[in-house]
Amino acid sequence: MDMRFSPDELAFRDEVREFIANNYPHELKGARRGEMSKDDILKWHRVLYKKGWVVPHWPVEYGGTGWTITQRYIWNEENARAETTPLLPFGLSMVGPVIYTFGNEEQKKRFLPGILSGDDWWCQGYSEPGSGSDLASLRTKAVREGDHYIVNGSKTWTTLAQHADWMFCLVRTDPEAKQQEGISFLLIDMKTPGITVRPIITMDGSHEVNEVFLEDVKVPAENLIGEENKGWTYAKFLLGNERSGIAGVARSKKAIERLKKLATAELVDGTPLMKTDEFSRKVAEVEIDLSALEVTELRTLAAESKGRGPGPEASILKIKGTEIQQRITELAVEAVGNYALVQAPRLEVTGNEFIPGPEGSQGVAQDYFNMRKTSIYGGSNEIQHNIIAKMVLGL
């Protein structure tokens, strides 16, 4: 595989790099998403929407850029290099592609513009208190009554639902069918009476996820995507895209760069931690795994360029990507040492509060705790191993 960029691709890289340098909101530099307001999170989205670069992965007819796979790869690399705030995936990478692939023309006209502009904020109604990785066992019910569905049940771990305008939701419409065959895919207006959102405070002290309760929520039947009881097909399509995106190769490369700087500044008996045999070995092992993962990601992108959607490779990307992310944060905590104790999450932290520790170490403990979730969401890594065993090994 030739990994070198052509002259045109290098020119594109320079264009992207210059655009980010000149247009990324300065007030977002160094900000952690758990500490950002809804308006802050959307600032970069709106800049990219105005430029026409908000959904490089969408078909041109729906607002995509028409970039090649390599250009999209460069775009992700440059955003990671500049440490821009990642755009929220729920509309752009999850429900948007479901709508333009399986939705009808009216649904495309109604929902895609708001996803592109950021005017409509989406959340994901998949997991339930008793149905996480075993998602097909979900119990939230939708009963058809005339031209509406009446929805009752609850969802959990719903990221940023406190800000959401809409939820894409898996519901059970045929309780007598096999688990996967009785599920439908509904779009639910979060302002509908009967919806209650309650916060869940996570280990890093942030309010990122929520419980959502639905009690006699009336949803127009026109908000059903595709066919009734075929929602599992659309859910698998969505999860394939989500798992590929979770890999986060470009941002992990940047995280290793930060880790090396931190470990170089820290001394052990007068020697930089990064130059000690044990620590440098640990970092090298992560770098090797990340390089292998990057090649797997490029293979997946190459297959996608030929019209093939994410296959079992998405599970490999999800497993290894999240394991690498966790290992990097573990090494960062190791590098900071005792300072991680005084940075441990608290439920009330003000912007004026002094956090001791070496330069570049702020937020290390919070990142460590936050990253514990990555091997669970998007389908736990145990489930991904089962998918690989079945789809790749034929077990």
GROMACS .gro file of C-alpha atoms in nm:
model
  395
    1MET     CA    1   0.000   0.000   0.000
    2ASP     CA    2   0.145   0.336  -0.106
    3MET     CA    3   0.102   0.567   0.194
    4ARG     CA    4   0.249   0.875   0.023
    5PHE     CA    5   0.026   1.167  -0.069
    6SER     CA    6   0.017   1.299  -0.425
    7PRO     CA    7   0.099   1.668  -0.495
    8ASP     CA    8  -0.274   1.743  -0.521
    9GLU     CA    9  -0.339   1.572  -0.188
   10LEU     CA   10  -0.057   1.766  -0.024
   11ALA     CA   11  -0.209   2.088  -0.160
   12PHE     CA   12  -0.544   1.984  -0.017
   13ARG     CA   13  -0.379   1.914   0.319
   14ASP     CA   14  -0.230   2.263   0.322
   15GLU     CA   15  -0.568   2.414   0.236
   16VAL     CA   16  -0.736   2.227   0.521
   17ARG     CA   17  -0.458   2.316   0.765
   18GLU     CA   18  -0.481   2.684   0.677
   19PHE     CA   19  -0.862   2.686   0.702
   20ILE     CA   20  -0.858   2.531   1.049
   21ALA     CA   21  -0.586   2.769   1.169
   22ASN     CA   22  -0.781   3.073   1.047
   23ASN     CA   23  -1.136   2.968   1.135
   24TYR     CA   24  -1.140   2.741   1.441
   25PRO     CA   25  -1.301   2.942   1.727
   26HIS     CA   26  -1.016   3.050   1.956
   27GLU     CA   27  -1.234   3.021   2.267
   28LEU     CA   28  -1.270   2.646   2.209
   29LYS     CA   29  -0.897   2.573   2.213
   30GLY     CA   30  -0.817   2.342   2.502
   31ALA     CA   31  -1.182   2.308   2.608
   32ARG     CA   32  -1.316   1.969   2.721
   33ARG     CA   33  -1.662   1.880   2.586
   34GLY     CA   34  -1.794   1.793   2.930
   35GLU     CA   35  -1.738   2.157   3.031
   36MET     CA   36  -1.885   2.315   2.715
   37SER     CA   37  -2.230   2.464   2.664
   38LYS     CA   38  -2.459   2.359   2.381
   39ASP     CA   39  -2.371   2.676   2.192
   40ASP     CA   40  -1.998   2.611   2.236
   41ILE     CA   41  -2.032   2.256   2.102
   42LEU     CA   42  -2.210   2.385   1.792
   43LYS     CA   43  -1.969   2.671   1.710
   44TRP     CA   44  -1.728   2.464   1.500
   45HIS     CA   45  -2.021   2.278   1.342
   46ARG     CA   46  -2.167   2.607   1.220
   47VAL     CA   47  -1.834   2.725   1.079
   48LEU     CA   48  -1.802   2.403   0.880
   49TYR     CA   49  -2.165   2.416   0.765
   50LYS     CA   50  -2.109   2.765   0.625
   51LYS     CA   51  -1.798   2.638   0.445
   52GLY     CA   52  -1.981   2.329   0.314
   53TRP     CA   53  -1.748   2.089   0.496
   54VAL     CA   54  -1.971   1.959   0.774
   55VAL     CA   55  -2.041   1.611   0.626
   56PRO     CA   56  -1.752   1.499   0.403
   57HIS     CA   57  -1.876   1.139   0.425
   58TRP     CA   58  -2.228   1.212   0.288
   59PRO     CA   59  -2.319   1.178  -0.081
   60VAL     CA   60  -2.294   1.509  -0.268
   61GLU     CA   61  -2.667   1.514  -0.341
   62TYR     CA   62  -2.738   1.535   0.033
   63GLY     CA   63  -2.473   1.793   0.121
   64GLY     CA   64  -2.145   1.601   0.106
   65THR     CA   65  -1.819   1.747  -0.023
   66GLY     CA   66  -1.740   1.490  -0.290
   67TRP     CA   67  -1.397   1.437  -0.138
   68THR     CA   68  -1.206   1.119  -0.203
   69ILE     CA   69  -1.139   0.868   0.074
   70THR     CA   70  -0.785   1.004   0.100
   71GLN     CA   71  -0.908   1.360   0.135
   72ARG     CA   72  -1.144   1.254   0.412
   73TYR     CA   73  -0.854   1.079   0.582
   74ILE     CA   74  -0.646   1.398   0.557
   75TRP     CA   75  -0.938   1.599   0.696
   76ASN     CA   76  -0.959   1.377   1.004
   77GLU     CA   77  -0.581   1.386   1.049
   78GLU     CA   78  -0.568   1.764   1.035
   79ASN     CA   79  -0.856   1.806   1.280
   80ALA     CA   80  -0.678   1.575   1.522
   81ARG     CA   81  -0.352   1.762   1.469
   82ALA     CA   82  -0.522   2.092   1.554
   83GLU     CA   83  -0.716   1.929   1.841
   84THR     CA   84  -1.049   2.066   1.722
   85THR     CA   85  -1.364   1.971   1.909
   86PRO     CA   86  -1.511   1.660   1.740
   87LEU     CA   87  -1.849   1.721   1.583
   88LEU     CA   88  -2.135   1.535   1.749
   89PRO     CA   89  -2.194   1.211   1.558
   90PHE     CA   90  -2.560   1.147   1.641
   91GLY     CA   91  -2.706   1.347   1.353
   92LEU     CA   92  -2.412   1.363   1.113
   93SER     CA   93  -2.278   1.007   1.130
   94MET     CA   94  -2.564   0.804   1.274
   95VAL     CA   95  -2.923   0.902   1.199
   96GLY     CA   96  -2.842   1.120   0.896
   97PRO     CA   97  -2.708   0.830   0.686
   98VAL     CA   98  -3.001   0.613   0.801
   99ILE     CA   99  -3.247   0.878   0.682
  100TYR     CA  100  -3.090   0.934   0.340
  101THR     CA  101  -3.044   0.557   0.290
  102PHE     CA  102  -3.375   0.418   0.419
  103GLY     CA  103  -3.605   0.719   0.466
  104ASN     CA  104  -3.861   0.843   0.216
  105GLU     CA  105  -3.828   1.167   0.021
  106GLU     CA  106  -4.047   1.362   0.262
  107GLN     CA  107  -3.833   1.253   0.557
  108LYS     CA  108  -3.514   1.349   0.376
  109LYS     CA  109  -3.648   1.697   0.300
  110ARG     CA  110  -3.777   1.740   0.653
  111PHE     CA  111  -3.482   1.619   0.862
  112LEU     CA  112  -3.158   1.641   0.664
  113PRO     CA  113  -3.137   2.025   0.646
  114GLY     CA  114  -3.161   2.059   1.026
  115ILE     CA  115  -2.894   1.792   1.076
  116LEU     CA  116  -2.661   1.970   0.834
  117SER     CA  117  -2.707   2.316   0.987
  118GLY     CA  118  -2.698   2.198   1.347
  119ASP     CA  119  -3.039   2.352   1.412
  120ASP     CA  120  -3.168   2.008   1.516
  121TRP     CA  121  -2.969   1.833   1.790
  122TRP     CA  122  -3.016   1.455   1.797
  123CYS     CA  123  -2.969   1.193   2.067
  124GLN     CA  124  -2.968   0.814   2.045
  125GLY     CA  125  -3.244   0.606   2.206
  126TYR     CA  126  -3.094   0.257   2.197
  127SER     CA  127  -2.976   0.124   2.536
  128GLU     CA  128  -3.222   0.048   2.813
  129PRO     CA  129  -3.172  -0.043   3.180
  130GLY     CA  130  -3.201  -0.414   3.094
  131SER     CA  131  -3.088  -0.400   2.732
  132GLY     CA  132  -2.742  -0.266   2.665
  133SER     CA  133  -2.515  -0.491   2.464
  134ASP     CA  134  -2.810  -0.733   2.435
  135LEU     CA  135  -2.993  -0.459   2.251
  136ALA     CA  136  -3.241  -0.689   2.077
  137SER     CA  137  -3.404  -0.757   2.416
  138LEU     CA  138  -3.527  -0.397   2.441
  139ARG     CA  139  -3.873  -0.349   2.591
  140THR     CA  140  -3.975   0.006   2.505
  141LYS     CA  141  -4.310  -0.043   2.328
  142ALA     CA  142  -4.476   0.145   2.046
  143VAL     CA  143  -4.841   0.061   1.980
  144ARG     CA  144  -5.002   0.185   1.658
  145GLU     CA  145  -5.322   0.380   1.713
  146GLY     CA  146  -5.453   0.527   1.389
  147ASP     CA  147  -5.194   0.763   1.245
  148HIS     CA  148  -4.979   0.765   1.562
  149TYR     CA  149  -4.770   0.536   1.779
  150ILE     CA  150  -4.803   0.547   2.157
  151VAL     CA  151  -4.459   0.488   2.308
  152ASN     CA  152  -4.390   0.369   2.664
  153GLY     CA  153  -4.057   0.269   2.816
  154SER     CA  154  -3.717   0.411   2.906
  155LYS     CA  155  -3.371   0.461   2.760
  156THR     CA  156  -3.042   0.505   2.941
  157TRP     CA  157  -2.690   0.636   2.880
  158THR     CA  158  -2.848   0.882   2.637
  159THR     CA  159  -2.563   1.119   2.555
  160LEU     CA  160  -2.645   1.492   2.577
  161ALA     CA  161  -3.020   1.426   2.573
  162GLN     CA  162  -3.055   1.732   2.797
  163HIS     CA  163  -2.988   1.944   2.486
  164ALA     CA  164  -3.160   1.729   2.223
  165ASP     CA  165  -3.442   1.837   1.993
  166TRP     CA  166  -3.495   1.488   1.850
  167MET     CA  167  -3.424   1.126   1.939
  168PHE     CA  168  -3.385   0.835   1.699
  169CYS     CA  169  -3.530   0.548   1.895
  170LEU     CA  170  -3.558   0.171   1.871
  171VAL     CA  171  -3.898   0.047   1.988
  172ARG     CA  172  -4.074  -0.287   1.999
  173THR     CA  173  -4.375  -0.290   1.768
  174ASP     CA  174  -4.440  -0.666   1.758
  175PRO     CA  175  -4.395  -0.835   2.098
  176GLU     CA  176  -4.482  -1.176   1.948
  177ALA     CA  177  -4.206  -1.177   1.686
  178LYS     CA  178  -3.846  -1.289   1.737
  179GLN     CA  179  -3.647  -1.025   1.923
  180GLN     CA  180  -3.477  -0.872   1.619
  181GLU     CA  181  -3.784  -0.901   1.396
  182GLY     CA  182  -4.023  -0.702   1.613
  183ILE     CA  183  -3.828  -0.376   1.636
  184SER     CA  184  -3.895  -0.047   1.456
  185PHE     CA  185  -3.696   0.275   1.410
  186LEU     CA  186  -3.884   0.590   1.518
  187LEU     CA  187  -3.790   0.959   1.515
  188ILE     CA  188  -3.925   1.128   1.828
  189ASP     CA  189  -3.957   1.501   1.896
  190MET     CA  190  -3.807   1.553   2.245
  191LYS     CA  191  -4.059   1.830   2.316
  192THR     CA  192  -4.347   1.580   2.299
  193PRO     CA  193  -4.547   1.555   2.625
  194GLY     CA  194  -4.460   1.249   2.831
  195ILE     CA  195  -4.079   1.266   2.789
  196THR     CA  196  -3.867   1.314   3.102
  197VAL     CA  197  -3.487   1.349   3.098
  198ARG     CA  198  -3.290   1.282   3.417
  199PRO     CA  199  -2.913   1.335   3.446
  200ILE     CA  200  -2.654   1.066   3.518
  201ILE     CA  201  -2.329   1.206   3.659
  202THR     CA  202  -2.039   0.999   3.526
  203MET     CA  203  -1.710   0.901   3.690
  204ASP     CA  204  -1.531   1.208   3.557
  205GLY     CA  205  -1.783   1.433   3.732
  206SER     CA  206  -1.958   1.552   3.415
  207HIS     CA  207  -2.322   1.551   3.307
  208GLU     CA  208  -2.289   1.390   2.965
  209VAL     CA  209  -2.540   1.105   2.978
  210ASN     CA  210  -2.899   1.073   3.092
  211GLU     CA  211  -3.198   0.852   3.154
  212VAL     CA  212  -3.497   0.921   2.928
  213PHE     CA  213  -3.846   0.811   3.032
  214LEU     CA  214  -4.131   0.789   2.780
  215GLU     CA  215  -4.486   0.775   2.914
  216ASP     CA  216  -4.771   0.762   2.661
  217VAL     CA  217  -4.563   0.961   2.413
  218LYS     CA  218  -4.758   1.023   2.092
  219VAL     CA  219  -4.541   0.991   1.780
  220PRO     CA  220  -4.678   1.046   1.427
  221ALA     CA  221  -4.659   0.729   1.217
  222GLU     CA  222  -4.493   0.938   0.944
  223ASN     CA  223  -4.185   0.943   1.171
  224LEU     CA  224  -4.130   0.570   1.116
  225ILE     CA  225  -3.815   0.504   0.914
  226GLY     CA  226  -3.858   0.233   0.652
  227GLU     CA  227  -4.089  -0.056   0.731
  228GLU     CA  228  -4.245  -0.146   1.062
  229ASN     CA  229  -4.061  -0.432   1.238
  230LYS     CA  230  -3.754  -0.386   1.016
  231GLY     CA  231  -3.576  -0.148   1.251
  232TRP     CA  232  -3.303  -0.396   1.341
  233THR     CA  233  -3.172  -0.375   0.984
  234TYR     CA  234  -3.140   0.003   1.012
  235ALA     CA  235  -2.994  -0.026   1.362
  236LYS     CA  236  -2.716  -0.258   1.241
  237PHE     CA  237  -2.639  -0.020   0.954
  238LEU     CA  238  -2.610   0.267   1.201
  239LEU     CA  239  -2.398   0.070   1.448
  240GLY     CA  240  -2.154  -0.028   1.174
  241ASN     CA  241  -2.088   0.339   1.104
  242GLU     CA  242  -2.071   0.421   1.475
  243ARG     CA  243  -1.819   0.147   1.551
  244SER     CA  244  -1.593   0.252   1.267
  245GLY     CA  245  -1.594   0.610   1.397
  246ILE     CA  246  -1.522   0.504   1.755
  247ALA     CA  247  -1.173   0.381   1.652
  248GLY     CA  248  -1.043   0.740   1.670
  249VAL     CA  249  -0.704   0.663   1.514
  250ALA     CA  250  -0.609   1.021   1.429
  251ARG     CA  251  -0.694   1.155   1.774
  252SER     CA  252  -0.512   0.868   1.946
  253LYS     CA  253  -0.200   0.961   1.747
  254LYS     CA  254  -0.230   1.314   1.882
  255ALA     CA  255  -0.290   1.182   2.234
  256ILE     CA  256   0.033   0.979   2.215
  257GLU     CA  257   0.217   1.292   2.106
  258ARG     CA  258   0.086   1.475   2.417
  259LEU     CA  259   0.172   1.175   2.634
  260LYS     CA  260   0.533   1.176   2.512
  261LYS     CA  261   0.571   1.547   2.591
  262LEU     CA  262   0.430   1.493   2.938
  263ALA     CA  263   0.652   1.191   3.006
  264THR     CA  264   0.960   1.375   2.875
  265ALA     CA  265   0.903   1.660   3.122
  266GLU     CA  266   0.863   1.424   3.419
  267LEU     CA  267   1.186   1.304   3.580
  268VAL     CA  268   1.265   0.976   3.754
  269ASP     CA  269   1.593   1.000   3.946
  270GLY     CA  270   1.698   1.275   3.709
  271THR     CA  271   1.604   1.084   3.393
  272PRO     CA  272   1.299   1.177   3.182
  273LEU     CA  273   1.027   0.918   3.236
  274MET     CA  274   0.998   0.879   2.857
  275LYS     CA  275   1.357   0.755   2.843
  276THR     CA  276   1.317   0.486   3.106
  277ASP     CA  277   1.308   0.133   2.967
  278GLU     CA  278   0.976   0.027   3.118
  279PHE     CA  279   0.774   0.336   3.029
  280SER     CA  280   0.919   0.373   2.679
  281ARG     CA  281   0.835   0.006   2.614
  282LYS     CA  282   0.472   0.063   2.715
  283VAL     CA  283   0.444   0.364   2.484
  284ALA     CA  284   0.608   0.174   2.197
  285GLU     CA  285   0.362  -0.114   2.236
  286VAL     CA  286   0.067   0.126   2.208
  287GLU     CA  287   0.222   0.296   1.905
  288ILE     CA  288   0.272  -0.037   1.729
  289ASP     CA  289  -0.089  -0.138   1.796
  290LEU     CA  290  -0.209   0.201   1.673
  291SER     CA  291  -0.007   0.169   1.351
  292ALA     CA  292  -0.164  -0.172   1.285
  293LEU     CA  293  -0.508  -0.029   1.357
  294GLU     CA  294  -0.446   0.258   1.116
  295VAL     CA  295  -0.372   0.012   0.835
  296THR     CA  296  -0.695  -0.174   0.918
  297GLU     CA  297  -0.884   0.156   0.907
  298LEU     CA  298  -0.732   0.239   0.567
  299ARG     CA  299  -0.834  -0.104   0.436
  300THR     CA  300  -1.188  -0.039   0.557
  301LEU     CA  301  -1.192   0.302   0.389
  302ALA     CA  302  -1.061   0.147   0.066
  303ALA     CA  303  -1.344  -0.107   0.073
  304GLU     CA  304  -1.591   0.173   0.138
  305SER     CA  305  -1.460   0.361  -0.166
  306LYS     CA  306  -1.560   0.060  -0.374
  307GLY     CA  307  -1.916   0.069  -0.243
  308ARG     CA  308  -1.889  -0.184   0.037
  309GLY     CA  309  -2.026  -0.076   0.374
  310PRO     CA  310  -1.860  -0.147   0.711
  311GLY     CA  311  -1.835  -0.523   0.772
  312PRO     CA  312  -1.687  -0.717   1.064
  313GLU     CA  313  -1.382  -0.490   1.035
  314ALA     CA  314  -1.591  -0.231   1.217
  315SER     CA  315  -1.587  -0.456   1.523
  316ILE     CA  316  -1.208  -0.486   1.503
  317LEU     CA  317  -1.175  -0.108   1.479
  318LYS     CA  318  -1.407  -0.065   1.775
  319ILE     CA  319  -1.227  -0.315   1.999
  320LYS     CA  320  -0.870  -0.210   1.928
  321GLY     CA  321  -0.950   0.160   1.900
  322THR     CA  322  -1.113   0.179   2.242
  323GLU     CA  323  -0.851  -0.041   2.407
  324ILE     CA  324  -0.578   0.190   2.274
  325GLN     CA  325  -0.764   0.500   2.394
  326GLN     CA  326  -0.789   0.353   2.742
  327ARG     CA  327  -0.423   0.249   2.750
  328ILE     CA  328  -0.312   0.600   2.650
  329THR     CA  329  -0.510   0.758   2.934
  330GLU     CA  330  -0.372   0.498   3.176
  331LEU     CA  331  -0.017   0.588   3.074
  332ALA     CA  332  -0.095   0.958   3.111
  333VAL     CA  333  -0.209   0.899   3.470
  334GLU     CA  334   0.107   0.697   3.532
  335ALA     CA  335   0.316   0.984   3.395
  336VAL     CA  336   0.145   1.243   3.614
  337GLY     CA  337   0.178   1.021   3.921
  338ASN     CA  338   0.049   1.161   4.250
  339TYR     CA  339  -0.086   1.473   4.082
  340ALA     CA  340  -0.364   1.256   3.939
  341LEU     CA  341  -0.500   1.224   4.294
  342VAL     CA  342  -0.557   1.598   4.331
  343GLN     CA  343  -0.712   1.612   3.984
  344ALA     CA  344  -0.968   1.342   4.067
  345PRO     CA  345  -1.321   1.436   3.955
  346ARG     CA  346  -1.549   1.635   4.179
  347LEU     CA  347  -1.907   1.725   4.113
  348GLU     CA  348  -1.850   2.100   4.142
  349VAL     CA  349  -1.548   2.253   3.974
  350THR     CA  350  -1.519   2.621   3.890
  351GLY     CA  351  -1.321   2.771   3.607
  352ASN     CA  352  -1.111   2.971   3.856
  353GLU     CA  353  -0.995   2.668   4.050
  354PHE     CA  354  -0.621   2.601   4.049
  355ILE     CA  355  -0.534   2.239   3.964
  356PRO     CA  356  -0.173   2.151   4.055
  357GLY     CA  357   0.046   1.937   3.835
  358PRO     CA  358   0.298   1.966   3.551
  359GLU     CA  359   0.218   2.164   3.237
  360GLY     CA  360  -0.011   1.969   3.008
  361SER     CA  361  -0.140   1.741   3.283
  362GLN     CA  362  -0.469   1.917   3.352
  363GLY     CA  363  -0.765   1.690   3.285
  364VAL     CA  364  -0.559   1.370   3.279
  365ALA     CA  365  -0.758   1.208   3.561
  366GLN     CA  366  -1.091   1.318   3.412
  367ASP     CA  367  -0.994   1.176   3.073
  368TYR     CA  368  -0.893   0.848   3.236
  369PHE     CA  369  -1.229   0.809   3.409
  370ASN     CA  370  -1.426   0.922   3.104
  371MET     CA  371  -1.251   0.671   2.878
  372ARG     CA  372  -1.365   0.376   3.091
  373LYS     CA  373  -1.692   0.388   2.896
  374THR     CA  374  -1.545   0.347   2.546
  375SER     CA  375  -1.516  -0.032   2.562
  376ILE     CA  376  -1.885  -0.049   2.661
  377TYR     CA  377  -2.075   0.195   2.440
  378GLY     CA  378  -2.149   0.124   2.074
  379GLY     CA  379  -2.185  -0.244   2.163
  380SER     CA  380  -1.950  -0.374   2.432
  381ASN     CA  381  -1.618  -0.519   2.326
  382GLU     CA  382  -1.731  -0.863   2.445
  383ILE     CA  383  -2.015  -0.848   2.192
  384GLN     CA  384  -1.770  -0.734   1.922
  385HIS     CA  385  -1.557  -1.043   1.991
  386ASN     CA  386  -1.867  -1.257   1.935
  387ILE     CA  387  -1.935  -1.081   1.602
  388ILE     CA  388  -1.579  -1.144   1.487
  389ALA     CA  389  -1.599  -1.510   1.597
  390LYS     CA  390  -1.914  -1.556   1.392
  391MET     CA  391  -1.852  -1.339   1.085
  392VAL     CA  392  -1.476  -1.381   1.042
  393LEU     CA  393  -1.386  -1.714   1.203
  394GLY     CA  394  -1.716  -1.890   1.127
  395LEU     CA  395  -1.751  -2.023   1.482
   0.00000   0.00000   0.00000
